[in-house]
Tab-separated table of C-alpha atoms and ligand atoms in Angstrom:
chain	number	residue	atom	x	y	z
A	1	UNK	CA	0.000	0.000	0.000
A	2	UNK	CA	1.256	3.668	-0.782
A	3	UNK	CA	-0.062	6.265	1.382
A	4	UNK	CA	-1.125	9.622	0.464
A	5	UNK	CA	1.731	11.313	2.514
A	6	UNK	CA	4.336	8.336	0.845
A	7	UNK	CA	3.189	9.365	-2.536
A	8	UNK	CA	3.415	13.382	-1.975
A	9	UNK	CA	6.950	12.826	-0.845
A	10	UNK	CA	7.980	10.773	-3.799
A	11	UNK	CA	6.222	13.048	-5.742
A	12	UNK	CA	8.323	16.116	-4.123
A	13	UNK	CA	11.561	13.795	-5.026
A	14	UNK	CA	10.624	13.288	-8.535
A	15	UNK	CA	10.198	16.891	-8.907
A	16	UNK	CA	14.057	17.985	-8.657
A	17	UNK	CA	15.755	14.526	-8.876
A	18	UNK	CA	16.618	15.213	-12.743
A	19	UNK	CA	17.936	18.421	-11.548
A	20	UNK	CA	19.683	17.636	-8.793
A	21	UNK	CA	21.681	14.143	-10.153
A	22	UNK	CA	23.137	13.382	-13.209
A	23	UNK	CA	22.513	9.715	-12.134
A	24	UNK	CA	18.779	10.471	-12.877
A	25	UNK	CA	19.046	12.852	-15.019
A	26	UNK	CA	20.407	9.410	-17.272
A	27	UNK	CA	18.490	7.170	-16.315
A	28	UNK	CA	15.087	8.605	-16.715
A	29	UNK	CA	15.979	10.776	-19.820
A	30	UNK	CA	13.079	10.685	-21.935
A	31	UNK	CA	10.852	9.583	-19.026
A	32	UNK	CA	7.983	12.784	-18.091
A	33	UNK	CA	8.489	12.982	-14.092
A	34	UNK	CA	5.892	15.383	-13.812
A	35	UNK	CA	3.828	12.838	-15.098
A	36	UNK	CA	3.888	10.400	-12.670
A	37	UNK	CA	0.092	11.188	-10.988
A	38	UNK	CA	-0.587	7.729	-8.809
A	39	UNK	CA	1.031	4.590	-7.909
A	40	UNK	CA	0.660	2.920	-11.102
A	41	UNK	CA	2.381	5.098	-12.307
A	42	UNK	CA	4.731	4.967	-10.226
A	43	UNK	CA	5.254	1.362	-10.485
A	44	UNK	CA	5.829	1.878	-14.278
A	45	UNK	CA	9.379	3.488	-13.751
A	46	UNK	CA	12.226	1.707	-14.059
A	47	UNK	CA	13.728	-0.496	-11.330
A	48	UNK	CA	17.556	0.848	-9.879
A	49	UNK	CA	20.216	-2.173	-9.567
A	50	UNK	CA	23.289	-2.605	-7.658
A	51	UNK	CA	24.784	-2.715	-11.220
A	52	UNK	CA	23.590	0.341	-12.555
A	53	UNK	CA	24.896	1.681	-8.785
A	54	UNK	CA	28.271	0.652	-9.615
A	55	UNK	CA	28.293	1.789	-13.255
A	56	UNK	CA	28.101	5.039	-11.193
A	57	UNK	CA	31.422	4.783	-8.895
A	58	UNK	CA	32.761	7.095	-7.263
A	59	UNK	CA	30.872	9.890	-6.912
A	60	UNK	CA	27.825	9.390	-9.342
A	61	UNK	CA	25.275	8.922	-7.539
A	62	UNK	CA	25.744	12.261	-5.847
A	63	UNK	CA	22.338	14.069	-5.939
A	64	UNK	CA	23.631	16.810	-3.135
A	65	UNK	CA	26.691	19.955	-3.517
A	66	UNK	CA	29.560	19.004	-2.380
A	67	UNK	CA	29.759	21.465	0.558
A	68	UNK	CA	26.537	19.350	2.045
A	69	UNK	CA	28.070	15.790	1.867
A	70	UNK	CA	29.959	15.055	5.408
A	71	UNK	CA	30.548	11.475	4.834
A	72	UNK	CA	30.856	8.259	2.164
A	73	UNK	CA	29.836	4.820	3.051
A	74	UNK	CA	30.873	1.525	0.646
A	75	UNK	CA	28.997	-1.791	-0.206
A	76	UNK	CA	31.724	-4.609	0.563
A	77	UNK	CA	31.182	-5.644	-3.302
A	78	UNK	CA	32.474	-9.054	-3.103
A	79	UNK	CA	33.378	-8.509	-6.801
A	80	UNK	CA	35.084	-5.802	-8.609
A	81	UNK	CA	33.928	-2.229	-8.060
A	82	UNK	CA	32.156	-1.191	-4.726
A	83	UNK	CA	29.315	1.028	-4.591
A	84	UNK	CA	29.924	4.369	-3.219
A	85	UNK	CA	27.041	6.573	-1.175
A	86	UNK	CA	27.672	9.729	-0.363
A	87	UNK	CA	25.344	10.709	3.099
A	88	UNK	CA	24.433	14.482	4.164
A	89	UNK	CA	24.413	15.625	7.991
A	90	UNK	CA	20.435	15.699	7.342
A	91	UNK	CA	20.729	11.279	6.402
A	92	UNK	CA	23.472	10.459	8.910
A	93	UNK	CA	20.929	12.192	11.524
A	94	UNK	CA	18.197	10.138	9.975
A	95	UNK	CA	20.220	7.666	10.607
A	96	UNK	CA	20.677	7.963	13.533
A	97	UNK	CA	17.048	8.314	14.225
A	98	UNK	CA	15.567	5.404	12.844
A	99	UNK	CA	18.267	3.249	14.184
A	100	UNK	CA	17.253	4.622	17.268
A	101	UNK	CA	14.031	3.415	16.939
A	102	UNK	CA	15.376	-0.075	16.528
A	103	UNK	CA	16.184	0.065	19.670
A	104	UNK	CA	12.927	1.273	21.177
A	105	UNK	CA	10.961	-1.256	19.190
A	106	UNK	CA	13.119	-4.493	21.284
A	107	UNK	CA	12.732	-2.476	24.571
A	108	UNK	CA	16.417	-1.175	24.748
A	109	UNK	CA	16.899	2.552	27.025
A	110	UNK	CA	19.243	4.431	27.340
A	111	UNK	CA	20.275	2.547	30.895
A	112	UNK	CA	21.650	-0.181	28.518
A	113	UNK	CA	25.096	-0.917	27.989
A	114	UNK	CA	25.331	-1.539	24.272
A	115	UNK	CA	28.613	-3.971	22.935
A	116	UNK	CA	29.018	-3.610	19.324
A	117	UNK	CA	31.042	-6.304	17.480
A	118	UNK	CA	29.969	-5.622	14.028
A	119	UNK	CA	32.931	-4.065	11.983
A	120	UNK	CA	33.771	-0.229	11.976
A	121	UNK	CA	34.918	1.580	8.529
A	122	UNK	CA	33.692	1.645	4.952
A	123	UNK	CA	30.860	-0.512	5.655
A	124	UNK	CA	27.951	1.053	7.395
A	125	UNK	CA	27.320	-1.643	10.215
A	126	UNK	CA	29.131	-0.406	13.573
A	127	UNK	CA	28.726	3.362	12.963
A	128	UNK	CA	25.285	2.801	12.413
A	129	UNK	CA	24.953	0.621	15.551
A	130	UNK	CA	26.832	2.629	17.484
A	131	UNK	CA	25.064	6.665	16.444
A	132	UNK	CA	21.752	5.200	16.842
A	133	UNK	CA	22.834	4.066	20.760
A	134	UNK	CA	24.649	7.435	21.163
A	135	UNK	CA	20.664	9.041	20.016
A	136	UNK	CA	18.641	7.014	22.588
A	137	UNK	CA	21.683	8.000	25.216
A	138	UNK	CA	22.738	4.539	25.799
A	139	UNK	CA	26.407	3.557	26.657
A	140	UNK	CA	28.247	1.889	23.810
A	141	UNK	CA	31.116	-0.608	23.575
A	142	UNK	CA	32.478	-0.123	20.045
A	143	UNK	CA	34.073	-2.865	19.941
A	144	UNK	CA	34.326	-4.500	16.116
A	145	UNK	CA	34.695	-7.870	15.119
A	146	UNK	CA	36.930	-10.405	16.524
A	147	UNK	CA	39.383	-10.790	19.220
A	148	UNK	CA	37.306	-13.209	21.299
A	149	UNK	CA	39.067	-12.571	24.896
A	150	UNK	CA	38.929	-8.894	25.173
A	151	UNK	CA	35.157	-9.000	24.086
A	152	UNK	CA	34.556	-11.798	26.600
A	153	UNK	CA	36.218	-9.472	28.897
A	154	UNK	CA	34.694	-5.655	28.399
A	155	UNK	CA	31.379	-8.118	28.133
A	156	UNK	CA	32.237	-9.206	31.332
A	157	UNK	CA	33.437	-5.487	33.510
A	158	UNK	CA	31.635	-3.183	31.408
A	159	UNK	CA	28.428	-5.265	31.962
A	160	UNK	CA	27.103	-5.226	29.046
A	161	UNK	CA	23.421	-5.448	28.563
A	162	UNK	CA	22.758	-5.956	24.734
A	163	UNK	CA	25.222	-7.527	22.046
A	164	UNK	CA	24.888	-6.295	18.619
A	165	UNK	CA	26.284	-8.988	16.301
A	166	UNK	CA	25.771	-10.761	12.938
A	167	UNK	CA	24.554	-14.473	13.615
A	168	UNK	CA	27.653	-16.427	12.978
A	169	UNK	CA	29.478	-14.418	15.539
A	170	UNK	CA	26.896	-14.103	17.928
A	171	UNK	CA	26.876	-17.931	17.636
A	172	UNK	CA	30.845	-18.212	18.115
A	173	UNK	CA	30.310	-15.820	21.066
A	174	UNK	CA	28.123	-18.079	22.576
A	175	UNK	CA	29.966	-21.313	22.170
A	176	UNK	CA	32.537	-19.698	23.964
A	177	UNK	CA	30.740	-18.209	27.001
A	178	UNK	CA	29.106	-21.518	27.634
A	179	UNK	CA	33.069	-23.262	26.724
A	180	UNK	CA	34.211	-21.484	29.500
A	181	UNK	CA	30.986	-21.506	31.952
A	182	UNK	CA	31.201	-17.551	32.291
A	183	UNK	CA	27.417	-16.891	31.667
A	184	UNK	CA	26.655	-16.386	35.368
A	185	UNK	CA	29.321	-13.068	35.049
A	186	UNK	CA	27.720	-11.592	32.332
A	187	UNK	CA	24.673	-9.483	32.063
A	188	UNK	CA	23.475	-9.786	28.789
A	189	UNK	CA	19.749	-9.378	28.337
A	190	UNK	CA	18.898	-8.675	24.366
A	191	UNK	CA	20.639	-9.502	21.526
A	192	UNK	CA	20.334	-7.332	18.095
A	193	UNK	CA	21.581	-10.086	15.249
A	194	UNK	CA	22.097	-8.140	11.654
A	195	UNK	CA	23.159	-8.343	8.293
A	196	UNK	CA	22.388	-12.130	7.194
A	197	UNK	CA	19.576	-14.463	6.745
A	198	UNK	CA	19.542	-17.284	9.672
A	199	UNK	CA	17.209	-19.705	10.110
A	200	UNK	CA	14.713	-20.614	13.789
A	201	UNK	CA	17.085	-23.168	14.887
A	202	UNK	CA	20.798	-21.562	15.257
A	203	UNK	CA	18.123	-18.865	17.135
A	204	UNK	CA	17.378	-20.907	19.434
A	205	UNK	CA	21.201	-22.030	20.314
A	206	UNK	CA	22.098	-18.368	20.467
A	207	UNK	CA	19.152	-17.487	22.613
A	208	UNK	CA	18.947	-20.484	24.308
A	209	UNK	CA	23.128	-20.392	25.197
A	210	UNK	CA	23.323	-16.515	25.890
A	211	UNK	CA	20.088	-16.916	27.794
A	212	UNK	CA	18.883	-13.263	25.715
A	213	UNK	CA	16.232	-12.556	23.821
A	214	UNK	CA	17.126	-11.759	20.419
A	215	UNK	CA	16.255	-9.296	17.535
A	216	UNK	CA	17.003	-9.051	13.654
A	217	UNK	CA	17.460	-5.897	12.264
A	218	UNK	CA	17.637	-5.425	8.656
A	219	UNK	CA	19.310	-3.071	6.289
A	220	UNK	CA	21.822	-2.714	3.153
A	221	UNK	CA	24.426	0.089	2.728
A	222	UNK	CA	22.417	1.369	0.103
A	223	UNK	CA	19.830	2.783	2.077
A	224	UNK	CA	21.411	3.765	4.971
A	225	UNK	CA	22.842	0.683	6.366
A	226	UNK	CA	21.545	-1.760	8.678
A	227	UNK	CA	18.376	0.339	11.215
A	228	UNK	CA	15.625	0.209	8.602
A	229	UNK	CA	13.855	-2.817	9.962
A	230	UNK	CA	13.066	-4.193	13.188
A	231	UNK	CA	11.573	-7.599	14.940
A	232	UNK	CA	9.796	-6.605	18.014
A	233	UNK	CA	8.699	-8.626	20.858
A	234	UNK	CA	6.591	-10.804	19.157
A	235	UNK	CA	8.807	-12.078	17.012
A	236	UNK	CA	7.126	-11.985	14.032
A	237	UNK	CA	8.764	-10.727	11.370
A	238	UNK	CA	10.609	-6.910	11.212
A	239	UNK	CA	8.315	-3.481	11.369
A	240	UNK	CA	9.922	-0.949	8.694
A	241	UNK	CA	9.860	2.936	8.718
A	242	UNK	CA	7.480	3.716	6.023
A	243	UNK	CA	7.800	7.088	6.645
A	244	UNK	CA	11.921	6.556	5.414
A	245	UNK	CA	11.588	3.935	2.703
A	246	UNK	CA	8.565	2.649	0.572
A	247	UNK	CA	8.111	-1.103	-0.307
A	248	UNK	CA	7.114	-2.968	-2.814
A	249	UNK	CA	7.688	-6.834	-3.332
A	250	UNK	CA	7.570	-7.750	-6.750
A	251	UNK	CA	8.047	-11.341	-8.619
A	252	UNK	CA	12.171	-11.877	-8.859
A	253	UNK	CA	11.647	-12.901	-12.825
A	254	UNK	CA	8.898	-10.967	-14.577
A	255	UNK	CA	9.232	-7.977	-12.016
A	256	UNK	CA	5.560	-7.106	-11.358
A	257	UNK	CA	4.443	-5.898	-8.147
A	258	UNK	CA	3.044	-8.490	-6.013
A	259	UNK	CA	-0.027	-8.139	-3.857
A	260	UNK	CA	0.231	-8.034	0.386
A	261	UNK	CA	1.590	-11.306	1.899
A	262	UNK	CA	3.022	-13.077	-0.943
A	263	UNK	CA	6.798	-13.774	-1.238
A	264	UNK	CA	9.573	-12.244	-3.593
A	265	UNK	CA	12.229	-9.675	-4.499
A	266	UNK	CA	12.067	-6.809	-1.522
A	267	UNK	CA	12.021	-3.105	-4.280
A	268	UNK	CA	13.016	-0.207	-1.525
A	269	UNK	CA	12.408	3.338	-2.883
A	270	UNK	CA	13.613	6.239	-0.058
A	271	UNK	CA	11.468	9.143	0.706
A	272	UNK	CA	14.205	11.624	2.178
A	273	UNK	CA	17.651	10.403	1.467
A	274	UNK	CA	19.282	13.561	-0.080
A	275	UNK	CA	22.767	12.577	-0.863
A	276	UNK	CA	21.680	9.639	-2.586
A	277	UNK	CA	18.224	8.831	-3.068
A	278	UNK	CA	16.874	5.893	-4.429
A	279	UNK	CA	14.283	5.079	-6.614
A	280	UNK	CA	12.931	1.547	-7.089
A	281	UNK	CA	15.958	-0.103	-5.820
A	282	UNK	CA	16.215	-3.986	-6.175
A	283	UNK	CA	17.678	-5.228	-2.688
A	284	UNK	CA	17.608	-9.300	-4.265
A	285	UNK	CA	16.177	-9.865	-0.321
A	286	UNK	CA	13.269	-12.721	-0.301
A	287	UNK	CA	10.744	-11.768	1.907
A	288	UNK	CA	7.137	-10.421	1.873
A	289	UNK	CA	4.840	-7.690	3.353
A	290	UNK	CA	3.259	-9.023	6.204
A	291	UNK	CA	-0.830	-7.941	6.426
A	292	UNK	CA	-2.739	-7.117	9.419
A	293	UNK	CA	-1.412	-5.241	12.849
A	294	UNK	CA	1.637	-6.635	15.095
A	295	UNK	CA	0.100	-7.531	18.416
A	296	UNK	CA	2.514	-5.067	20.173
A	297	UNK	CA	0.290	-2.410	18.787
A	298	UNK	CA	3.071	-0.725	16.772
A	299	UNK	CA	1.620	1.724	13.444
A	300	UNK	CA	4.656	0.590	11.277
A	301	UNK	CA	4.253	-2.460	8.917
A	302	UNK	CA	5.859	-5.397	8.970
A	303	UNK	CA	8.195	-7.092	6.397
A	304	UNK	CA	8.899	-11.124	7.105
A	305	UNK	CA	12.100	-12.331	8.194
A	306	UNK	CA	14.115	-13.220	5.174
A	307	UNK	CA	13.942	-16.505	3.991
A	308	UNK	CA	16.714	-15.745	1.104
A	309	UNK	CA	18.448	-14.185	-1.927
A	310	UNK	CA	17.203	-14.395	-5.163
A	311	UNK	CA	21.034	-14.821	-6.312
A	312	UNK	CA	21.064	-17.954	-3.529
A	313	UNK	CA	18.990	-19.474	-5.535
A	314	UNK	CA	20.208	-22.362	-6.468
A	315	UNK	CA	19.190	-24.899	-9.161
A	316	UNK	CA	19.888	-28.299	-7.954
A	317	UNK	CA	18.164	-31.074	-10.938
A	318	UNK	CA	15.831	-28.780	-12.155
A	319	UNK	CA	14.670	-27.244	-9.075
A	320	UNK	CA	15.016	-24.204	-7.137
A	321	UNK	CA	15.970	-24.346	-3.761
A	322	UNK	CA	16.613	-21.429	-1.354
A	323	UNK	CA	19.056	-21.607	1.878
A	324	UNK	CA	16.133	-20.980	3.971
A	325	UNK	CA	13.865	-23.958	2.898
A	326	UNK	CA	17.052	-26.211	4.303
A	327	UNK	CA	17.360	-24.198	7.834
A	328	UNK	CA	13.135	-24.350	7.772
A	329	UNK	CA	13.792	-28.525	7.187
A	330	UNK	CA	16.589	-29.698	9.259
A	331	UNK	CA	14.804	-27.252	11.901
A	332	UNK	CA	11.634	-30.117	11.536
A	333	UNK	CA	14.420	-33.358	12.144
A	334	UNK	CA	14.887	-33.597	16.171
A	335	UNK	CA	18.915	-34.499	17.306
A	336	UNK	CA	19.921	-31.689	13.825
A	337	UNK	CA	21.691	-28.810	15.184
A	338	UNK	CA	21.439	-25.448	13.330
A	339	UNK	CA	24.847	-25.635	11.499
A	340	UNK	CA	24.673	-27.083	8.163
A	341	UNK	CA	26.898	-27.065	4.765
A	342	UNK	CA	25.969	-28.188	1.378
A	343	UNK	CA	28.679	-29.351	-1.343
A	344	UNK	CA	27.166	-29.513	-5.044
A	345	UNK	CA	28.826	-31.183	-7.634
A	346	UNK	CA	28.629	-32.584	-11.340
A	347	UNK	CA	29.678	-36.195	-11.429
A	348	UNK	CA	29.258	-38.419	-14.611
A	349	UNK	CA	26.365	-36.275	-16.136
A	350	UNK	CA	24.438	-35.513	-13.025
A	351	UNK	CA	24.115	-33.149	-9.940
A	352	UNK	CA	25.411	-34.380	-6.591
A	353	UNK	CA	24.180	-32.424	-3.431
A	354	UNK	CA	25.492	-33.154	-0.300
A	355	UNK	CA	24.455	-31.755	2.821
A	356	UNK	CA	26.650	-31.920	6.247
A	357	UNK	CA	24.571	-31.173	9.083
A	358	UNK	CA	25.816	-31.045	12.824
A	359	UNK	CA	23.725	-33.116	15.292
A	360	UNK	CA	23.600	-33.185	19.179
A	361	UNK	CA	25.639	-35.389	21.564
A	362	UNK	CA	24.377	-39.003	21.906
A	363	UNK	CA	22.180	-39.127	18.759
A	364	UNK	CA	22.267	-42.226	16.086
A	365	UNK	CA	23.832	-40.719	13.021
A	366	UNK	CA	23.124	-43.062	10.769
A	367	UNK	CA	19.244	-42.838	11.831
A	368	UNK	CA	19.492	-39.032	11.167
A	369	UNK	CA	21.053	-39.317	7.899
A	370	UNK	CA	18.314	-41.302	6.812
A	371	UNK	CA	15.714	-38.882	8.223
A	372	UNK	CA	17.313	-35.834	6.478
A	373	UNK	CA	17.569	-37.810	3.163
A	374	UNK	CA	13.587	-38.201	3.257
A	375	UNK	CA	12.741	-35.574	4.676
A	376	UNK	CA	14.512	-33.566	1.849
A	377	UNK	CA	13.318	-35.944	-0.893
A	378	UNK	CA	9.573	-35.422	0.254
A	379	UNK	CA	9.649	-31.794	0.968
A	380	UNK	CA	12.270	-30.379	-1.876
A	381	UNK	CA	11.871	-33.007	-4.270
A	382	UNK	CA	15.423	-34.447	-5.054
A	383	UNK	CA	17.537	-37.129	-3.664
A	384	UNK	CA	20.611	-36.061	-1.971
A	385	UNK	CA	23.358	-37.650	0.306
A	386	UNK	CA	23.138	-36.740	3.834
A	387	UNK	CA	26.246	-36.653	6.254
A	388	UNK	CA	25.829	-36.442	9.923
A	389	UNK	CA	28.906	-34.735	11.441
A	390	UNK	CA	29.400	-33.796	15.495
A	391	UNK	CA	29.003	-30.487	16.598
A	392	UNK	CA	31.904	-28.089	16.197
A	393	UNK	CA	32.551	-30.000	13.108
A	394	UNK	CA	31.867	-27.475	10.478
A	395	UNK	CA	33.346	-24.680	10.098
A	396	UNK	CA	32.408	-21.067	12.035
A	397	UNK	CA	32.902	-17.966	10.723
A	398	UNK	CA	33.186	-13.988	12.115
A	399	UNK	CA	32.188	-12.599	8.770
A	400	UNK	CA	28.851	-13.703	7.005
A	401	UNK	CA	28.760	-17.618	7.152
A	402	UNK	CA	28.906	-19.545	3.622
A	403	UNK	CA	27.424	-22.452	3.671
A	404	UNK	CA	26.622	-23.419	0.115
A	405	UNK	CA	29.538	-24.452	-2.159
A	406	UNK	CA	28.582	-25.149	-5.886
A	407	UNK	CA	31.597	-27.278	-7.474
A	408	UNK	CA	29.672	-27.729	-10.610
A	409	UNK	CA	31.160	-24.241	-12.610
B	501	ZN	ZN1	5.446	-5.717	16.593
């Protein structure tokens, strides 16, 4: 749904954006802005891709003077050229604000004692974190990624109430505090896990072994960096800031809009970013707008917790499987732990998938590999070979976890 106050402001964008970037001024040439009279319309423009974002590096994308741009943030393109966004004081204080609001939607004041592990620089994720804390007038840690001891450590004498991690640390964290029995020194209450997809089980170790509730917040360097979208109490799925960003879901492969509550591509279009605005952007995030209210009585909608990337997809003997359709099944096979890998190769004409899984102490793993093998044939459709390893087997990581390794190109 587009609301009369979300169209009005994209309106008011449209109105100067040709203007005001040469980006746009490109990409729509030949397009009549001042045409664009409803949300079908609207939904006619053209989409904006993380390609056509890069075409732009460095500065491109600049839709503000130079005298108004205080700082640059960078997409960690894992291939060739990054993205570059330039941010004016008015977004890095929007920033700040609707990060803040993160932390009011899981309960978090400004008595907390906030630990931030995610990684400072380039990348938006620790600033972000940590000016959004510094807004609400809580006490921050800024701690980055890695060095295990000294976080266990300021955890530990700074008493810190709320860890801000990605999953895969979080989960390494938590290994470790339980490793060395130090849980009953520690203070930690809430957990704020960004920046990947991760499926109901490894929530339930983290939560379950830090003894926190946990939150996912979502966001992409693009539009401001993690702090657009929340989970709240209830745990069911993230609220977003429509009055920031307008959504639209739309089908992956012919690219029309989809209606309320259906899944696909997450399209992101912001309504006051000024140093770069975007219009129509294509995140490649699975997920879908969730109808109805949130029981916690909060006025912003609700997107649903990613289930996976449209590039993740992978094609395994004809058919499409998605990352999160394996956490959703191993979560259904009792004695599977959440930590999984999957190994696809080509061997004498065919595709071979097989998926490692860790399972917990004392459990037949022979019986289990069985189970997974049926379980996957009957709910994905293919026959693969199943490999029950211990736990601690497979391999963690500090940075956003792989777990899907396609041999076959
Ligand atoms: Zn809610």
């Amino acid at each position: 749904m587009m609301t009369e106050t979300q169209f009005l402001q994209i309106q008011n964008m449209l109105s100067t954006i040709k203007e005001k970037s040469a980006f746009y001024r490109q990409k729509f040439d030949g397009v009549d802005l001042a045409a664009v009279k409803s949300k079908e319309d609207f939904e006619k423009l053209p989409f904006s891709t993380k390609g056509d974002l890069r075409d732009a590096y460095p500065l491109g994308l600049q839709a503000a003077p130079d005298e108004e741009i205080v700082r640059i943030h960078s997409s960690s393109g894992t291939t060739g050229v990054p993205v570059i966004i330039p941010y004016t004081r008015q977004d890095v204080a929007d920033w700040a604000e609707i990060f803040k609001r993160c932390y009011e939607t899981a309960g978090i004041t400004n008595l907390d004692r906030i630990q931030v592990t995610p990684g400072y620089g380039l990348w938006t994720a620790g600033i972000g974190f940590q000016t959004g804390a510094e807004l609400l007038g809580s006490m921050v840690i800024p701690m980055g990624p890695g060095n295990t001891d000294k976080q266990l450590k300021m955890m530990e004498d700074m008493k810190s109430t709320v860890l801000c991690a990605t999953s895969s640390y979080a989960l390494l964290l938590a290994e470790e505090i339980t490793r060395r029995g130090i849980r009953d020194h520690l203070h930690l209450k809430k957990g704020v896990i960004g920046s990947e997809r991760w499926g109901e089980k490894m929530r339930r170790r983290i939560a379950g072994e830090l003894g926190v509730q946990l939150y996912d917040i979502y966001g992409l360097t693009e539009i401001y960096g993690p702090g657009i979208a929340m989970s709240c109490d209830y745990e069911c799925g993230m609220h977003y800031w429509d009055d920031y960003i307008y959504c639209e879901i739309i089908d992956p492969k012919t690219c029309e809009v989809l209606p309320e509550g259906t899944i696909g591509e997450l399209v992101i279009t912001t309504l006051r970013k000024q140093g770069a605005p975007l219009i129509r952007y294509r995140t490649h995030d699975l997920t879908r707008i969730l109808p109805g209210e949130c029981a916690c009585g909060s006025p912003y909608p609700r997107i649903d917790t990613l289930i996976g990337r449209t590039d993740d997809m992978i094609k395994v003997k004809g058919v499409n499987i998605f990352p999160g359709q394996i956490d959703e099944l191993l979560k259904e096979v009792k004695g599977v732990s959440s930590e999984y890998q999957v190994m696809i190769d080509h061997l004498g004409g065919r595709d071979i998938m097989t998926l490692f899984f860790e399972t917990d102490a004392g459990c037949d793993r022979s019986q289990l590999e069985t189970d997974v093998k049926m379980h996957f044939k009957t709910k994905i459709g293919i026959s693969i070979a199943a490999k029950a390893v211990a736990i601690g087997e497979l391999p963690r990581s500090e940075k956003k976890s792989t777990r899907i390794f396609d041999n076959r190109y």
